[in-house]
Short mmCIF file of C-alpha atoms and ligand atoms in Angstrom, two decimals:
data_model
loop_
_atom_site.label_atom_id
_atom_site.label_comp_id
_atom_site.label_asym_id
_atom_site.label_seq_id
_atom_site.Cartn_x
_atom_site.Cartn_y
_atom_site.Cartn_z
CA MET A 7 48.16 39.53 -41.53
CA THR A 8 49.25 37.70 -38.41
CA ALA A 9 48.58 34.02 -37.90
CA SER A 10 46.01 34.67 -35.18
CA ASN A 11 43.85 37.11 -37.11
CA LEU A 12 43.78 34.74 -40.10
CA PHE A 13 41.04 32.93 -38.19
CA ASP A 14 39.17 36.03 -37.03
CA LEU A 15 35.54 36.24 -38.18
CA THR A 16 34.84 39.73 -36.83
CA GLY A 17 32.64 41.70 -39.22
CA ARG A 18 31.41 38.56 -41.05
CA THR A 19 27.87 37.25 -41.00
CA ALA A 20 27.32 33.50 -41.13
CA LEU A 21 24.12 31.64 -41.99
CA ILE A 22 24.16 28.11 -40.60
CA THR A 23 21.25 25.82 -41.53
CA GLY A 24 19.92 23.41 -38.93
CA SER A 25 21.60 25.28 -36.11
CA THR A 26 19.16 25.12 -33.21
CA ARG A 27 20.99 22.02 -31.92
CA GLY A 28 23.62 19.42 -32.73
CA LEU A 29 26.53 20.07 -35.05
CA GLY A 30 25.00 23.24 -36.51
CA ARG A 31 24.53 24.78 -33.08
CA ALA A 32 28.12 23.97 -32.09
CA ILE A 33 29.46 25.50 -35.32
CA ALA A 34 27.27 28.61 -34.88
CA GLU A 35 28.50 29.12 -31.31
CA GLY A 36 32.09 28.60 -32.43
CA PHE A 37 31.71 31.19 -35.21
CA GLY A 38 30.14 33.58 -32.70
CA ALA A 39 33.10 33.17 -30.36
CA ALA A 40 35.39 33.91 -33.33
CA GLY A 41 33.56 37.22 -33.84
CA ALA A 42 30.89 36.48 -36.45
CA ALA A 43 27.30 37.66 -36.41
CA LEU A 44 24.96 34.70 -36.83
CA VAL A 45 21.81 33.85 -38.70
CA ILE A 46 20.55 30.61 -37.22
CA ASN A 47 17.93 28.39 -38.79
CA GLY A 48 15.50 25.65 -37.88
CA ARG A 49 12.17 24.48 -39.22
CA ASP A 50 10.26 25.22 -36.00
CA PRO A 51 9.90 29.00 -35.41
CA ASP A 52 9.57 28.67 -31.60
CA LYS A 53 12.63 26.43 -31.25
CA THR A 54 14.63 28.68 -33.55
CA GLU A 55 13.68 31.79 -31.59
CA ALA A 56 14.43 30.00 -28.28
CA ALA A 57 17.89 28.93 -29.47
CA ALA A 58 18.59 32.47 -30.72
CA ALA A 59 17.56 33.91 -27.34
CA GLU A 60 19.90 31.50 -25.48
CA MET A 61 22.77 32.41 -27.75
CA ARG A 62 22.10 36.15 -27.36
CA GLU A 63 22.17 35.66 -23.60
CA ALA A 64 25.63 34.17 -24.05
CA GLY A 65 26.66 37.44 -25.71
CA LEU A 66 26.39 36.49 -29.37
CA THR A 67 24.81 38.56 -32.15
CA VAL A 68 22.06 36.33 -33.50
CA ARG A 69 19.15 36.62 -35.92
CA ALA A 70 16.60 33.78 -36.09
CA ALA A 71 15.48 32.66 -39.56
CA SER A 72 13.00 29.83 -39.41
CA PHE A 73 12.38 28.22 -42.80
CA ASP A 74 12.28 24.85 -44.51
CA VAL A 75 15.61 24.39 -46.35
CA THR A 76 13.92 22.18 -48.97
CA ASP A 77 11.41 24.87 -49.99
CA GLU A 78 12.78 26.82 -52.95
CA GLN A 79 10.41 29.77 -52.47
CA ALA A 80 11.10 29.97 -48.75
CA VAL A 81 14.87 29.94 -49.31
CA GLU A 82 14.61 32.70 -51.93
CA ALA A 83 12.37 34.75 -49.63
CA VAL A 84 14.84 34.53 -46.73
CA PHE A 85 17.66 35.88 -48.87
CA ARG A 86 15.38 38.67 -50.19
CA ASP A 87 14.46 39.60 -46.59
CA LEU A 88 18.13 39.68 -45.60
CA ASP A 89 18.85 41.89 -48.66
CA ALA A 90 16.05 44.23 -47.65
CA GLU A 91 17.50 44.54 -44.15
CA GLY A 92 21.00 45.12 -45.49
CA VAL A 93 22.34 41.82 -44.07
CA GLN A 94 24.91 40.18 -46.31
CA ILE A 95 25.85 36.55 -45.84
CA ASP A 96 29.64 36.16 -45.95
CA ILE A 97 29.67 32.54 -44.78
CA LEU A 98 27.10 29.83 -45.53
CA VAL A 99 27.17 26.50 -43.72
CA ASN A 100 24.90 23.87 -45.26
CA ASN A 101 24.44 21.71 -42.20
CA ALA A 102 20.70 20.84 -42.00
CA GLY A 103 20.26 17.11 -42.25
CA ILE A 104 18.02 14.21 -41.31
CA GLN A 105 18.44 10.49 -41.04
CA HIS A 106 16.11 7.62 -41.97
CA ARG A 107 17.34 4.12 -41.15
CA GLN A 108 15.67 1.30 -43.07
CA PRO A 109 16.79 -1.46 -45.43
CA MET A 110 16.49 -0.31 -49.05
CA VAL A 111 14.10 -3.10 -50.06
CA ASP A 112 11.56 -1.68 -47.60
CA LEU A 113 12.26 1.97 -48.33
CA ALA A 114 9.41 4.16 -49.63
CA LEU A 115 10.13 6.62 -52.41
CA ALA A 116 8.82 9.45 -50.22
CA ASP A 117 11.44 8.69 -47.54
CA TRP A 118 14.22 8.47 -50.12
CA GLN A 119 13.12 11.83 -51.55
CA ARG A 120 12.80 13.52 -48.16
CA VAL A 121 16.36 12.60 -47.18
CA ILE A 122 17.81 13.63 -50.56
CA ASP A 123 15.90 16.94 -50.49
CA THR A 124 16.90 17.80 -46.92
CA ASN A 125 20.53 16.66 -47.01
CA LEU A 126 21.53 17.49 -50.59
CA THR A 127 19.06 19.64 -52.57
CA SER A 128 18.94 22.16 -49.72
CA ALA A 129 22.68 22.81 -50.15
CA PHE A 130 22.09 23.58 -53.84
CA LEU A 131 19.17 25.92 -53.03
CA LEU A 132 20.98 27.82 -50.26
CA GLY A 133 24.27 27.77 -52.15
CA ARG A 134 22.67 29.21 -55.27
CA GLU A 135 21.09 32.14 -53.40
CA ALA A 136 24.23 32.83 -51.37
CA ALA A 137 26.54 32.65 -54.38
CA LYS A 138 24.37 35.00 -56.47
CA ARG A 139 25.12 37.63 -53.85
CA MET A 140 28.75 36.64 -53.11
CA ILE A 141 29.80 36.69 -56.78
CA PRO A 142 29.35 40.48 -57.27
CA ARG A 143 31.24 41.07 -53.99
CA GLY A 144 34.07 38.81 -55.15
CA ARG A 145 34.27 36.91 -51.85
CA GLY A 146 32.45 34.33 -49.78
CA LYS A 147 32.82 31.05 -47.95
CA ILE A 148 30.63 27.99 -48.28
CA VAL A 149 31.04 25.02 -45.95
CA ASN A 150 28.96 21.93 -46.67
CA ILE A 151 28.56 19.22 -44.06
CA GLY A 152 29.32 15.80 -45.48
CA SER A 153 29.87 12.55 -43.60
CA LEU A 154 31.98 9.42 -43.55
CA THR A 155 29.22 8.26 -45.88
CA SER A 156 30.40 10.86 -48.41
CA GLU A 157 32.96 8.11 -49.20
CA LEU A 158 31.63 4.81 -47.85
CA ALA A 159 28.20 3.21 -47.62
CA ARG A 160 26.61 1.82 -44.48
CA ALA A 161 23.70 -0.63 -44.70
CA THR A 162 20.31 0.83 -43.69
CA VAL A 163 21.23 4.48 -44.40
CA ILE A 164 21.48 4.47 -48.21
CA PRO A 165 19.52 7.69 -48.99
CA TYR A 166 21.71 9.49 -46.45
CA THR A 167 24.81 7.92 -48.01
CA VAL A 168 23.75 8.99 -51.50
CA ALA A 169 22.98 12.55 -50.34
CA LYS A 170 26.31 12.84 -48.51
CA GLY A 171 28.17 11.39 -51.50
CA GLY A 172 26.40 14.08 -53.53
CA ILE A 173 27.59 16.74 -51.07
CA ARG A 174 31.17 15.75 -51.89
CA LEU A 175 30.72 16.44 -55.61
CA LEU A 176 28.37 19.39 -55.12
CA THR A 177 31.24 20.95 -53.16
CA LYS A 178 33.58 20.37 -56.08
CA GLY A 179 30.92 21.74 -58.44
CA MET A 180 30.60 24.89 -56.36
CA ALA A 181 34.39 25.18 -56.33
CA ALA A 182 34.50 24.81 -60.13
CA GLU A 183 31.96 27.54 -60.79
CA TRP A 184 32.47 29.95 -57.91
CA THR A 185 36.18 29.86 -56.96
CA PRO A 186 36.92 32.06 -60.01
CA HIS A 187 34.74 34.68 -58.27
CA GLY A 188 36.66 34.63 -55.00
CA ILE A 189 34.39 32.14 -53.23
CA GLN A 190 35.83 29.07 -51.51
CA ALA A 191 33.55 26.05 -51.17
CA ASN A 192 34.67 23.17 -48.99
CA ALA A 193 33.14 20.36 -46.94
CA ILE A 194 33.63 18.78 -43.55
CA GLY A 195 33.11 15.05 -43.05
CA PRO A 196 32.29 14.45 -39.39
CA GLY A 197 32.88 10.97 -38.00
CA TYR A 198 30.56 9.42 -35.42
CA MET A 199 29.46 12.33 -33.27
CA LEU A 200 27.44 12.54 -30.05
CA THR A 201 24.29 14.24 -31.38
CA GLU A 202 20.56 13.73 -31.01
CA MET A 203 20.45 12.38 -34.57
CA ASN A 204 22.73 9.56 -33.47
CA GLU A 205 20.95 8.77 -30.17
CA ALA A 206 19.65 5.44 -31.48
CA LEU A 207 23.24 4.48 -32.33
CA THR A 208 24.87 5.65 -29.09
CA ALA A 209 22.18 3.83 -27.08
CA ASN A 210 22.95 0.55 -28.86
CA PRO A 211 25.80 -1.17 -26.96
CA ASP A 212 26.96 -3.14 -30.00
CA PHE A 213 27.10 -0.04 -32.20
CA ASP A 214 28.77 1.97 -29.43
CA ALA A 215 31.45 -0.73 -29.07
CA TRP A 216 31.88 -0.88 -32.86
CA VAL A 217 32.43 2.90 -33.10
CA LYS A 218 34.93 2.92 -30.23
CA GLY A 219 36.81 -0.08 -31.63
CA ARG A 220 36.75 1.13 -35.23
CA THR A 221 37.82 4.74 -34.50
CA PRO A 222 41.56 5.21 -33.83
CA ALA A 223 40.67 7.93 -31.29
CA GLY A 224 38.75 5.23 -29.40
CA ARG A 225 35.67 7.36 -28.80
CA TRP A 226 32.77 9.27 -30.34
CA GLY A 227 33.38 12.88 -31.37
CA ARG A 228 31.87 15.88 -29.63
CA PRO A 229 30.05 18.49 -31.77
CA ASP A 230 32.41 21.25 -30.57
CA GLU A 231 35.31 19.29 -32.09
CA LEU A 232 34.13 20.45 -35.54
CA VAL A 233 34.56 24.11 -34.65
CA GLY A 234 38.27 24.51 -35.46
CA THR A 235 37.90 23.06 -38.95
CA ALA A 236 34.71 25.06 -39.56
CA ILE A 237 36.42 28.33 -38.55
CA TYR A 238 39.40 27.47 -40.75
CA LEU A 239 37.13 26.92 -43.77
CA ALA A 240 35.08 30.07 -43.01
CA SER A 241 38.04 32.39 -42.51
CA ASP A 242 40.90 33.94 -44.46
CA ALA A 243 43.07 31.04 -43.28
CA SER A 244 41.63 28.97 -46.17
CA ASN A 245 41.61 31.56 -48.96
CA TYR A 246 43.46 29.25 -51.42
CA VAL A 247 41.58 26.09 -50.40
CA SER A 248 38.53 25.13 -52.44
CA GLY A 249 36.71 21.90 -53.28
CA GLN A 250 38.15 19.94 -50.36
CA LEU A 251 36.42 17.53 -47.99
CA ILE A 252 38.16 17.41 -44.61
CA PHE A 253 37.29 14.52 -42.31
CA VAL A 254 37.01 15.24 -38.60
CA ASP A 255 36.58 11.65 -37.56
CA GLY A 256 39.19 10.60 -35.00
CA GLY A 257 41.01 8.88 -37.89
CA MET A 258 38.19 6.46 -38.78
CA ILE A 259 38.15 6.85 -42.58
CA SER A 260 41.91 6.30 -42.80
CA VAL A 261 42.11 2.84 -41.26
CA LEU A 262 40.73 -0.67 -41.56
C1 GCO B 306 23.84 6.82 -39.24
C2 GCO B 306 25.03 7.36 -39.99
C3 GCO B 306 25.47 8.76 -39.58
C4 GCO B 306 26.89 8.86 -39.06
C5 GCO B 306 27.74 9.90 -39.68
C6 GCO B 306 29.15 9.42 -39.87
O1 GCO B 306 23.61 5.65 -39.25
O2 GCO B 306 23.10 7.58 -38.68
O3 GCO B 306 26.01 6.42 -40.03
O4 GCO B 306 24.61 9.32 -38.70
O5 GCO B 306 26.94 9.25 -37.71
O6 GCO B 306 27.19 10.46 -40.81
O7 GCO B 306 29.85 10.33 -40.64
#
């Protein structure tokens, strides 16, 4: 195997949750450019179909799967439908995520639960269905999207912090149980990225200045800057890497 084809995803199918926009969309497009067929996902069927159509126009092989990642029955049904159509998921990226910014003393249980379900429990549900099918094949790649908050807390985003901290150990749990079956499970910890989810932060001059000052790279990250690490963790280049969390953060987590 040559160094360049170590990163080739030709012949692989990747399911990326929350991929109609933002980080998930960038990762999906990057996988497509590396040769993978894509199953993209969003909660809204029209938006998911529209994103799939745009990506097909760009020459990618894309199937739209609109479902709620927190709904156990819906997740199971999607995998059964893919089975029925002979589509096997070689790569799963658990990317779907939401944010809810509020001090904890004012936080409603329902909001806590919604963030935990969307950002953490979904990765268990999708991971379980994917792994059931990867185990008999003896191969598979799972990439979970963590955060700087997988390691450190930030006031006002505690449910998100707890979910992303959970992603770190869920990744190790997946590695513990599934690496013996030829599956590698790893995580990416993006730093402060220019996405719609972070619009309230980028629009705040104080926060913007804080990010630029606090990040050694001196700027926010672009979603496409996750692609190289995502391809690495989805490809044969990482076949002896499992349970790791790699930060793509312009150096932020490493410095004070
Ligand atoms: C926020 C959070 C996140 C961060 C990201 C950093 O307040 O919204 O801090 O959105 O951008 O998770 O890794």
